[in-house]
Amino acid sequence: MTQPTPPRTDVPAIEIAGLYKRFGDNEVLKGIDLTVKAGQVVCVIGPSGSGKSTLLRCVNRLEEPTSGQIRVEGIDILDPEIDLDKVRARIGMVFQSFNLFPHLTVLRNLTISQRRVLGRSKGEAEEIARANLERVGLSDKIDAYPAHLSGGQQQRAAIARSLSMSPDMMLFDEPTSALDPELVGDVLDVMRALADSGMTMMVVTHEMGFAREVGDELVFMDDGMIVEEGNPRDVLANPRHDRTRAFLAKVL
């Protein structure tokens, strides 16, 4: 089995400086500065429209920043000469919607990008896919189609698909927001296990319990800016800023 290049630990996993993003006249991000260390779990919270998802999408350039700097493992990913596909292969992303191919089995959903992007053989791709499906508790769903899975199972399959690309870090954009409440726990359990394994993670979430238990850093965003950040337990128990306090009063 081909071994991926090990992630660098001598530089931050993600380094964001002076990041702005505008959609026309609407300034969504207003000078974001944020550093995520290798192995760290950073949870991002805030009201709808605060720029959380846009920030996450800028990290792998699903959105193009208006200005600023983003470095991933020391590499300037806004450099026009960058091999963006190569960078993206090291950044797994899990969305609110599961984005599985409905006409492909779970196994095929996990192998298609491995073969097309990473050039893995069918046998190697399937071996890696099966290992990651076992990791998320879906070994018995290999031949199922997405329509035959619950929402929680589809999201776990989406996580396994990202893991099959052997990323150095994972970005989660409100991964439980589309799930029925009784299905949320299984997905959060998978994410906890990832954190325990040392995976670098940026997680946009409304799950405050997860942020408190698993997060190394909590970032509160409002109106396109980082208002407050710090240890999750400290921020949730004793927020320093009025906007943070007002938000947490509504969600806790």
PDB file of C-alpha atoms in Angstrom:
ATOM      1  CA  MET A   1       0.000   0.000   0.000  1.00  0.00           C
ATOM      2  CA  THR A   2       1.340   3.439  -0.949  1.00  0.00           C
ATOM      3  CA  GLN A   3       2.134   5.474   2.139  1.00  0.00           C
ATOM      4  CA  PRO A   4       1.220   9.191   2.054  1.00  0.00           C
ATOM      5  CA  THR A   5       3.860  11.796   2.745  1.00  0.00           C
ATOM      6  CA  PRO A   6       3.730  12.467   6.479  1.00  0.00           C
ATOM      7  CA  PRO A   7       2.292  15.836   7.520  1.00  0.00           C
ATOM      8  CA  ARG A   8       4.706  18.546   8.600  1.00  0.00           C
ATOM      9  CA  THR A   9       4.716  19.310  12.297  1.00  0.00           C
ATOM     10  CA  ASP A  10       7.348  22.073  12.265  1.00  0.00           C
ATOM     11  CA  VAL A  11       4.892  24.655  10.879  1.00  0.00           C
ATOM     12  CA  PRO A  12       1.219  25.399  11.612  1.00  0.00           C
ATOM     13  CA  ALA A  13      -1.252  23.150   9.819  1.00  0.00           C
ATOM     14  CA  ILE A  14      -3.266  26.219   8.786  1.00  0.00           C
ATOM     15  CA  GLU A  15      -2.177  29.841   9.027  1.00  0.00           C
ATOM     16  CA  ILE A  16      -4.619  32.596   8.029  1.00  0.00           C
ATOM     17  CA  ALA A  17      -3.648  36.273   8.026  1.00  0.00           C
ATOM     18  CA  GLY A  18      -5.654  39.359   7.062  1.00  0.00           C
ATOM     19  CA  LEU A  19      -8.284  37.331   5.212  1.00  0.00           C
ATOM     20  CA  TYR A  20     -11.050  39.273   3.486  1.00  0.00           C
ATOM     21  CA  LYS A  21     -13.838  37.937   1.302  1.00  0.00           C
ATOM     22  CA  ARG A  22     -16.413  40.014  -0.546  1.00  0.00           C
ATOM     23  CA  PHE A  23     -19.377  38.941  -2.635  1.00  0.00           C
ATOM     24  CA  GLY A  24     -20.048  42.099  -4.598  1.00  0.00           C
ATOM     25  CA  ASP A  25     -20.677  44.825  -2.029  1.00  0.00           C
ATOM     26  CA  ASN A  26     -21.174  42.297   0.765  1.00  0.00           C
ATOM     27  CA  GLU A  27     -18.022  41.905   2.874  1.00  0.00           C
ATOM     28  CA  VAL A  28     -18.384  38.466   4.458  1.00  0.00           C
ATOM     29  CA  LEU A  29     -14.915  38.118   6.024  1.00  0.00           C
ATOM     30  CA  LYS A  30     -13.265  41.193   7.529  1.00  0.00           C
ATOM     31  CA  GLY A  31      -9.624  40.550   8.296  1.00  0.00           C
ATOM     32  CA  ILE A  32      -9.474  37.065   9.793  1.00  0.00           C
ATOM     33  CA  ASP A  33      -6.281  36.007  11.594  1.00  0.00           C
ATOM     34  CA  LEU A  34      -6.230  32.401  12.783  1.00  0.00           C
ATOM     35  CA  THR A  35      -3.639  29.679  13.350  1.00  0.00           C
ATOM     36  CA  VAL A  36      -4.402  25.964  13.637  1.00  0.00           C
ATOM     37  CA  LYS A  37      -1.554  23.827  14.935  1.00  0.00           C
ATOM     38  CA  ALA A  38      -0.923  20.272  13.759  1.00  0.00           C
ATOM     39  CA  GLY A  39      -3.106  17.865  15.730  1.00  0.00           C
ATOM     40  CA  GLN A  40      -5.328  20.639  17.065  1.00  0.00           C
ATOM     41  CA  VAL A  41      -9.139  20.660  16.980  1.00  0.00           C
ATOM     42  CA  VAL A  42     -10.460  24.179  16.426  1.00  0.00           C
ATOM     43  CA  CYS A  43     -14.224  24.635  16.708  1.00  0.00           C
ATOM     44  CA  VAL A  44     -15.837  27.682  15.078  1.00  0.00           C
ATOM     45  CA  ILE A  45     -19.200  28.896  16.350  1.00  0.00           C
ATOM     46  CA  GLY A  46     -21.381  31.912  15.692  1.00  0.00           C
ATOM     47  CA  PRO A  47     -24.757  33.018  14.333  1.00  0.00           C
ATOM     48  CA  SER A  48     -25.898  32.290  10.786  1.00  0.00           C
ATOM     49  CA  GLY A  49     -24.324  34.685   8.321  1.00  0.00           C
ATOM     50  CA  SER A  50     -21.270  35.347  10.474  1.00  0.00           C
ATOM     51  CA  GLY A  51     -18.862  33.997   7.826  1.00  0.00           C
ATOM     52  CA  LYS A  52     -18.026  30.619   9.381  1.00  0.00           C
ATOM     53  CA  SER A  53     -18.676  28.469   6.322  1.00  0.00           C
ATOM     54  CA  THR A  54     -17.054  30.997   4.002  1.00  0.00           C
ATOM     55  CA  LEU A  55     -13.922  30.903   6.151  1.00  0.00           C
ATOM     56  CA  LEU A  56     -13.806  27.131   5.926  1.00  0.00           C
ATOM     57  CA  ARG A  57     -14.349  27.157   2.155  1.00  0.00           C
ATOM     58  CA  CYS A  58     -11.536  29.665   1.691  1.00  0.00           C
ATOM     59  CA  VAL A  59      -9.086  27.284   3.413  1.00  0.00           C
ATOM     60  CA  ASN A  60      -9.216  24.890   0.461  1.00  0.00           C
ATOM     61  CA  ARG A  61     -10.162  27.593  -2.067  1.00  0.00           C
ATOM     62  CA  LEU A  62     -13.681  26.453  -2.775  1.00  0.00           C
ATOM     63  CA  GLU A  63     -14.126  30.206  -2.357  1.00  0.00           C
ATOM     64  CA  GLU A  64     -11.485  32.588  -3.644  1.00  0.00           C
ATOM     65  CA  PRO A  65     -10.389  35.106  -0.976  1.00  0.00           C
ATOM     66  CA  THR A  66     -10.540  38.766  -1.939  1.00  0.00           C
ATOM     67  CA  SER A  67      -7.274  39.440  -0.107  1.00  0.00           C
ATOM     68  CA  GLY A  68      -5.101  38.060   2.644  1.00  0.00           C
ATOM     69  CA  GLN A  69      -2.916  35.012   3.091  1.00  0.00           C
ATOM     70  CA  ILE A  70      -3.591  31.319   3.714  1.00  0.00           C
ATOM     71  CA  ARG A  71      -0.785  28.851   4.311  1.00  0.00           C
ATOM     72  CA  VAL A  72      -1.354  25.118   4.632  1.00  0.00           C
ATOM     73  CA  GLU A  73       1.613  23.293   6.151  1.00  0.00           C
ATOM     74  CA  GLY A  74       3.758  26.287   5.218  1.00  0.00           C
ATOM     75  CA  ILE A  75       2.588  26.398   1.586  1.00  0.00           C
ATOM     76  CA  ASP A  76       0.995  29.592   0.259  1.00  0.00           C
ATOM     77  CA  ILE A  77      -2.159  28.160  -1.312  1.00  0.00           C
ATOM     78  CA  LEU A  78      -3.040  31.518  -2.903  1.00  0.00           C
ATOM     79  CA  ASP A  79       0.118  31.402  -5.023  1.00  0.00           C
ATOM     80  CA  PRO A  80      -1.064  31.411  -8.686  1.00  0.00           C
ATOM     81  CA  GLU A  81       1.519  28.712  -9.457  1.00  0.00           C
ATOM     82  CA  ILE A  82       0.292  26.325  -6.750  1.00  0.00           C
ATOM     83  CA  ASP A  83      -0.884  22.835  -7.684  1.00  0.00           C
ATOM     84  CA  LEU A  84      -4.283  23.248  -6.065  1.00  0.00           C
ATOM     85  CA  ASP A  85      -5.376  19.647  -6.626  1.00  0.00           C
ATOM     86  CA  LYS A  86      -2.288  18.439  -4.757  1.00  0.00           C
ATOM     87  CA  VAL A  87      -3.024  20.776  -1.839  1.00  0.00           C
ATOM     88  CA  ARG A  88      -6.706  19.840  -1.725  1.00  0.00           C
ATOM     89  CA  ALA A  89      -5.816  16.152  -1.614  1.00  0.00           C
ATOM     90  CA  ARG A  90      -4.333  16.798   1.840  1.00  0.00           C
ATOM     91  CA  ILE A  91      -7.407  18.663   3.129  1.00  0.00           C
ATOM     92  CA  GLY A  92     -10.496  16.520   3.657  1.00  0.00           C
ATOM     93  CA  MET A  93     -13.832  18.345   3.720  1.00  0.00           C
ATOM     94  CA  VAL A  94     -17.208  17.215   5.016  1.00  0.00           C
ATOM     95  CA  PHE A  95     -20.252  19.334   4.226  1.00  0.00           C
ATOM     96  CA  GLN A  96     -23.717  19.815   5.716  1.00  0.00           C
ATOM     97  CA  SER A  97     -25.158  17.837   2.812  1.00  0.00           C
ATOM     98  CA  PHE A  98     -23.505  14.505   2.241  1.00  0.00           C
ATOM     99  CA  ASN A  99     -22.664  14.950  -1.469  1.00  0.00           C
ATOM    100  CA  LEU A 100     -22.478  11.219  -2.155  1.00  0.00           C
ATOM    101  CA  PHE A 101     -22.976  10.049  -5.748  1.00  0.00           C
ATOM    102  CA  PRO A 102     -26.485   8.507  -5.655  1.00  0.00           C
ATOM    103  CA  HIS A 103     -25.822   6.111  -8.563  1.00  0.00           C
ATOM    104  CA  LEU A 104     -22.720   4.572  -6.953  1.00  0.00           C
ATOM    105  CA  THR A 105     -22.451   2.107  -4.085  1.00  0.00           C
ATOM    106  CA  VAL A 106     -20.802   3.213  -0.871  1.00  0.00           C
ATOM    107  CA  LEU A 107     -17.611   1.391  -1.865  1.00  0.00           C
ATOM    108  CA  ARG A 108     -17.502   3.093  -5.267  1.00  0.00           C
ATOM    109  CA  ASN A 109     -18.148   6.476  -3.653  1.00  0.00           C
ATOM    110  CA  LEU A 110     -14.988   5.912  -1.605  1.00  0.00           C
ATOM    111  CA  THR A 111     -12.764   4.617  -4.397  1.00  0.00           C
ATOM    112  CA  ILE A 112     -13.531   6.876  -7.371  1.00  0.00           C
ATOM    113  CA  SER A 113     -11.506   9.899  -6.201  1.00  0.00           C
ATOM    114  CA  GLN A 114      -8.683   7.725  -4.890  1.00  0.00           C
ATOM    115  CA  ARG A 115      -8.244   6.242  -8.350  1.00  0.00           C
ATOM    116  CA  ARG A 116      -8.785   9.398 -10.410  1.00  0.00           C
ATOM    117  CA  VAL A 117      -6.968  11.938  -8.220  1.00  0.00           C
ATOM    118  CA  LEU A 118      -4.346   9.848  -6.418  1.00  0.00           C
ATOM    119  CA  GLY A 119      -3.830   7.226  -9.109  1.00  0.00           C
ATOM    120  CA  ARG A 120      -4.321   4.278  -6.793  1.00  0.00           C
ATOM    121  CA  SER A 121      -5.056   0.860  -8.211  1.00  0.00           C
ATOM    122  CA  LYS A 122      -8.533  -0.614  -7.799  1.00  0.00           C
ATOM    123  CA  GLY A 123      -7.270  -3.110  -5.226  1.00  0.00           C
ATOM    124  CA  GLU A 124      -5.421  -0.524  -3.161  1.00  0.00           C
ATOM    125  CA  ALA A 125      -8.333   1.932  -3.276  1.00  0.00           C
ATOM    126  CA  GLU A 126     -10.789  -0.735  -2.156  1.00  0.00           C
ATOM    127  CA  GLU A 127      -8.515  -1.867   0.674  1.00  0.00           C
ATOM    128  CA  ILE A 128      -8.256   1.704   1.975  1.00  0.00           C
ATOM    129  CA  ALA A 129     -12.007   2.259   1.531  1.00  0.00           C
ATOM    130  CA  ARG A 130     -12.905  -0.882   3.460  1.00  0.00           C
ATOM    131  CA  ALA A 131     -10.561   0.095   6.304  1.00  0.00           C
ATOM    132  CA  ASN A 132     -12.169   3.529   6.587  1.00  0.00           C
ATOM    133  CA  LEU A 133     -15.704   2.169   6.418  1.00  0.00           C
ATOM    134  CA  GLU A 134     -14.812  -0.105   9.305  1.00  0.00           C
ATOM    135  CA  ARG A 135     -13.392   2.927  11.087  1.00  0.00           C
ATOM    136  CA  VAL A 136     -16.774   4.713  10.908  1.00  0.00           C
ATOM    137  CA  GLY A 137     -18.840   1.608  11.622  1.00  0.00           C
ATOM    138  CA  LEU A 138     -20.189   0.978   8.111  1.00  0.00           C
ATOM    139  CA  SER A 139     -18.483  -2.242   7.087  1.00  0.00           C
ATOM    140  CA  ASP A 140     -21.882  -3.818   6.450  1.00  0.00           C
ATOM    141  CA  LYS A 141     -22.958  -1.048   4.024  1.00  0.00           C
ATOM    142  CA  ILE A 142     -20.220  -1.449   1.412  1.00  0.00           C
ATOM    143  CA  ASP A 143     -22.616  -2.509  -1.356  1.00  0.00           C
ATOM    144  CA  ALA A 144     -25.496  -0.220  -0.351  1.00  0.00           C
ATOM    145  CA  TYR A 145     -26.542   2.858  -2.311  1.00  0.00           C
ATOM    146  CA  PRO A 146     -26.827   6.232  -0.536  1.00  0.00           C
ATOM    147  CA  ALA A 147     -30.641   6.235  -0.786  1.00  0.00           C
ATOM    148  CA  HIS A 148     -30.716   3.112   1.389  1.00  0.00           C
ATOM    149  CA  LEU A 149     -28.727   4.751   4.199  1.00  0.00           C
ATOM    150  CA  SER A 150     -29.970   6.959   7.012  1.00  0.00           C
ATOM    151  CA  GLY A 151     -28.740  10.537   7.123  1.00  0.00           C
ATOM    152  CA  GLY A 152     -26.258   9.659   9.851  1.00  0.00           C
ATOM    153  CA  GLN A 153     -24.934   6.719   7.849  1.00  0.00           C
ATOM    154  CA  GLN A 154     -24.563   8.913   4.759  1.00  0.00           C
ATOM    155  CA  GLN A 155     -22.593  11.479   6.739  1.00  0.00           C
ATOM    156  CA  ARG A 156     -20.332   8.779   8.183  1.00  0.00           C
ATOM    157  CA  ALA A 157     -19.797   7.473   4.647  1.00  0.00           C
ATOM    158  CA  ALA A 158     -18.872  11.001   3.573  1.00  0.00           C
ATOM    159  CA  ILE A 159     -16.322  11.178   6.401  1.00  0.00           C
ATOM    160  CA  ALA A 160     -14.902   7.793   5.367  1.00  0.00           C
ATOM    161  CA  ARG A 161     -14.647   9.045   1.782  1.00  0.00           C
ATOM    162  CA  SER A 162     -12.591  12.041   2.901  1.00  0.00           C
ATOM    163  CA  LEU A 163     -10.391   9.860   5.096  1.00  0.00           C
ATOM    164  CA  SER A 164      -9.736   7.544   2.153  1.00  0.00           C
ATOM    165  CA  MET A 165      -7.833  10.364   0.461  1.00  0.00           C
ATOM    166  CA  SER A 166      -5.299  10.201   3.347  1.00  0.00           C
ATOM    167  CA  PRO A 167      -5.651  13.874   4.302  1.00  0.00           C
ATOM    168  CA  ASP A 168      -3.433  15.629   6.829  1.00  0.00           C
ATOM    169  CA  MET A 169      -6.390  17.618   8.144  1.00  0.00           C
ATOM    170  CA  MET A 170     -10.182  17.659   8.032  1.00  0.00           C
ATOM    171  CA  LEU A 171     -12.617  20.536   7.627  1.00  0.00           C
ATOM    172  CA  PHE A 172     -16.178  19.987   8.868  1.00  0.00           C
ATOM    173  CA  ASP A 173     -18.913  22.446   7.851  1.00  0.00           C
ATOM    174  CA  GLU A 174     -21.782  21.897  10.309  1.00  0.00           C
ATOM    175  CA  PRO A 175     -21.698  18.128   9.675  1.00  0.00           C
ATOM    176  CA  THR A 176     -24.666  17.362  11.940  1.00  0.00           C
ATOM    177  CA  SER A 177     -27.005  20.239  11.048  1.00  0.00           C
ATOM    178  CA  ALA A 178     -28.961  18.227   8.451  1.00  0.00           C
ATOM    179  CA  LEU A 179     -29.433  15.210  10.723  1.00  0.00           C
ATOM    180  CA  ASP A 180     -32.323  14.159  12.914  1.00  0.00           C
ATOM    181  CA  PRO A 181     -31.353  14.565  16.580  1.00  0.00           C
ATOM    182  CA  GLU A 182     -31.129  10.831  17.247  1.00  0.00           C
ATOM    183  CA  LEU A 183     -28.547  10.431  14.448  1.00  0.00           C
ATOM    184  CA  VAL A 184     -26.197  13.196  15.581  1.00  0.00           C
ATOM    185  CA  GLY A 185     -24.443  11.116  18.251  1.00  0.00           C
ATOM    186  CA  ASP A 186     -23.036   8.512  15.862  1.00  0.00           C
ATOM    187  CA  VAL A 187     -21.420  11.183  13.671  1.00  0.00           C
ATOM    188  CA  LEU A 188     -19.980  13.037  16.677  1.00  0.00           C
ATOM    189  CA  ASP A 189     -18.563   9.752  17.993  1.00  0.00           C
ATOM    190  CA  VAL A 190     -16.662   9.291  14.715  1.00  0.00           C
ATOM    191  CA  MET A 191     -15.348  12.849  14.955  1.00  0.00           C
ATOM    192  CA  ARG A 192     -14.270  12.291  18.569  1.00  0.00           C
ATOM    193  CA  ALA A 193     -12.348   9.195  17.508  1.00  0.00           C
ATOM    194  CA  LEU A 194     -10.650  11.216  14.751  1.00  0.00           C
ATOM    195  CA  ALA A 195      -9.635  13.868  17.256  1.00  0.00           C
ATOM    196  CA  ASP A 196      -8.292  11.179  19.590  1.00  0.00           C
ATOM    197  CA  SER A 197      -6.192   9.818  16.716  1.00  0.00           C
ATOM    198  CA  GLY A 198      -4.454  13.196  16.364  1.00  0.00           C
ATOM    199  CA  MET A 199      -6.213  14.433  13.223  1.00  0.00           C
ATOM    200  CA  THR A 200      -6.007  18.208  12.713  1.00  0.00           C
ATOM    201  CA  MET A 201      -9.582  19.496  12.471  1.00  0.00           C
ATOM    202  CA  MET A 202     -11.465  22.741  11.851  1.00  0.00           C
ATOM    203  CA  VAL A 203     -15.096  22.249  12.777  1.00  0.00           C
ATOM    204  CA  VAL A 204     -17.907  24.721  12.164  1.00  0.00           C
ATOM    205  CA  THR A 205     -20.572  23.519  14.561  1.00  0.00           C
ATOM    206  CA  HIS A 206     -23.572  24.292  16.748  1.00  0.00           C
ATOM    207  CA  GLU A 207     -22.792  21.296  18.967  1.00  0.00           C
ATOM    208  CA  MET A 208     -21.523  23.089  22.058  1.00  0.00           C
ATOM    209  CA  GLY A 209     -21.026  19.865  24.012  1.00  0.00           C
ATOM    210  CA  PHE A 210     -18.705  18.567  21.310  1.00  0.00           C
ATOM    211  CA  ALA A 211     -16.793  21.858  21.266  1.00  0.00           C
ATOM    212  CA  ARG A 212     -16.400  21.758  25.044  1.00  0.00           C
ATOM    213  CA  GLU A 213     -15.297  18.111  25.220  1.00  0.00           C
ATOM    214  CA  VAL A 214     -13.177  17.749  22.087  1.00  0.00           C
ATOM    215  CA  GLY A 215     -12.042  21.195  21.013  1.00  0.00           C
ATOM    216  CA  ASP A 216      -8.592  22.558  21.830  1.00  0.00           C
ATOM    217  CA  GLU A 217      -9.614  26.055  20.752  1.00  0.00           C
ATOM    218  CA  LEU A 218     -13.003  27.719  20.371  1.00  0.00           C
ATOM    219  CA  VAL A 219     -13.484  30.599  17.936  1.00  0.00           C
ATOM    220  CA  PHE A 220     -16.612  32.774  18.096  1.00  0.00           C
ATOM    221  CA  MET A 221     -17.353  34.683  14.881  1.00  0.00           C
ATOM    222  CA  ASP A 222     -19.860  37.446  14.284  1.00  0.00           C
ATOM    223  CA  ASP A 223     -20.311  39.809  11.350  1.00  0.00           C
ATOM    224  CA  GLY A 224     -17.287  38.436   9.499  1.00  0.00           C
ATOM    225  CA  MET A 225     -14.852  38.854  12.374  1.00  0.00           C
ATOM    226  CA  ILE A 226     -13.370  36.748  15.148  1.00  0.00           C
ATOM    227  CA  VAL A 227     -14.843  38.282  18.282  1.00  0.00           C
ATOM    228  CA  GLU A 228     -13.407  35.885  20.841  1.00  0.00           C
ATOM    229  CA  GLU A 229     -11.214  32.781  20.959  1.00  0.00           C
ATOM    230  CA  GLY A 230      -9.701  30.631  23.641  1.00  0.00           C
ATOM    231  CA  ASN A 231     -10.046  27.412  25.582  1.00  0.00           C
ATOM    232  CA  PRO A 232     -13.564  26.057  24.857  1.00  0.00           C
ATOM    233  CA  ARG A 233     -14.454  25.490  28.509  1.00  0.00           C
ATOM    234  CA  ASP A 234     -13.350  29.010  29.422  1.00  0.00           C
ATOM    235  CA  VAL A 235     -15.157  30.701  26.539  1.00  0.00           C
ATOM    236  CA  LEU A 236     -18.389  28.760  27.092  1.00  0.00           C
ATOM    237  CA  ALA A 237     -18.387  29.233  30.867  1.00  0.00           C
ATOM    238  CA  ASN A 238     -17.050  32.802  31.063  1.00  0.00           C
ATOM    239  CA  PRO A 239     -17.293  34.649  27.732  1.00  0.00           C
ATOM    240  CA  ARG A 240     -15.518  37.990  27.822  1.00  0.00           C
ATOM    241  CA  HIS A 241     -17.430  39.823  25.106  1.00  0.00           C
ATOM    242  CA  ASP A 242     -21.048  40.968  25.117  1.00  0.00           C
ATOM    243  CA  ARG A 243     -21.711  39.496  21.658  1.00  0.00           C
ATOM    244  CA  THR A 244     -20.388  36.115  22.750  1.00  0.00           C
ATOM    245  CA  ARG A 245     -22.508  36.193  25.881  1.00  0.00           C
ATOM    246  CA  ALA A 246     -25.638  37.123  23.923  1.00  0.00           C
ATOM    247  CA  PHE A 247     -25.081  34.307  21.427  1.00  0.00           C
ATOM    248  CA  LEU A 248     -24.369  31.655  24.050  1.00  0.00           C
ATOM    249  CA  ALA A 249     -27.417  32.730  26.078  1.00  0.00           C
ATOM    250  CA  LYS A 250     -29.559  31.694  23.103  1.00  0.00           C
ATOM    251  CA  VAL A 251     -27.888  28.362  22.290  1.00  0.00           C
ATOM    252  CA  LEU A 252     -26.865  26.897  25.651  1.00  0.00           C
TER     253      LEU A 252
END
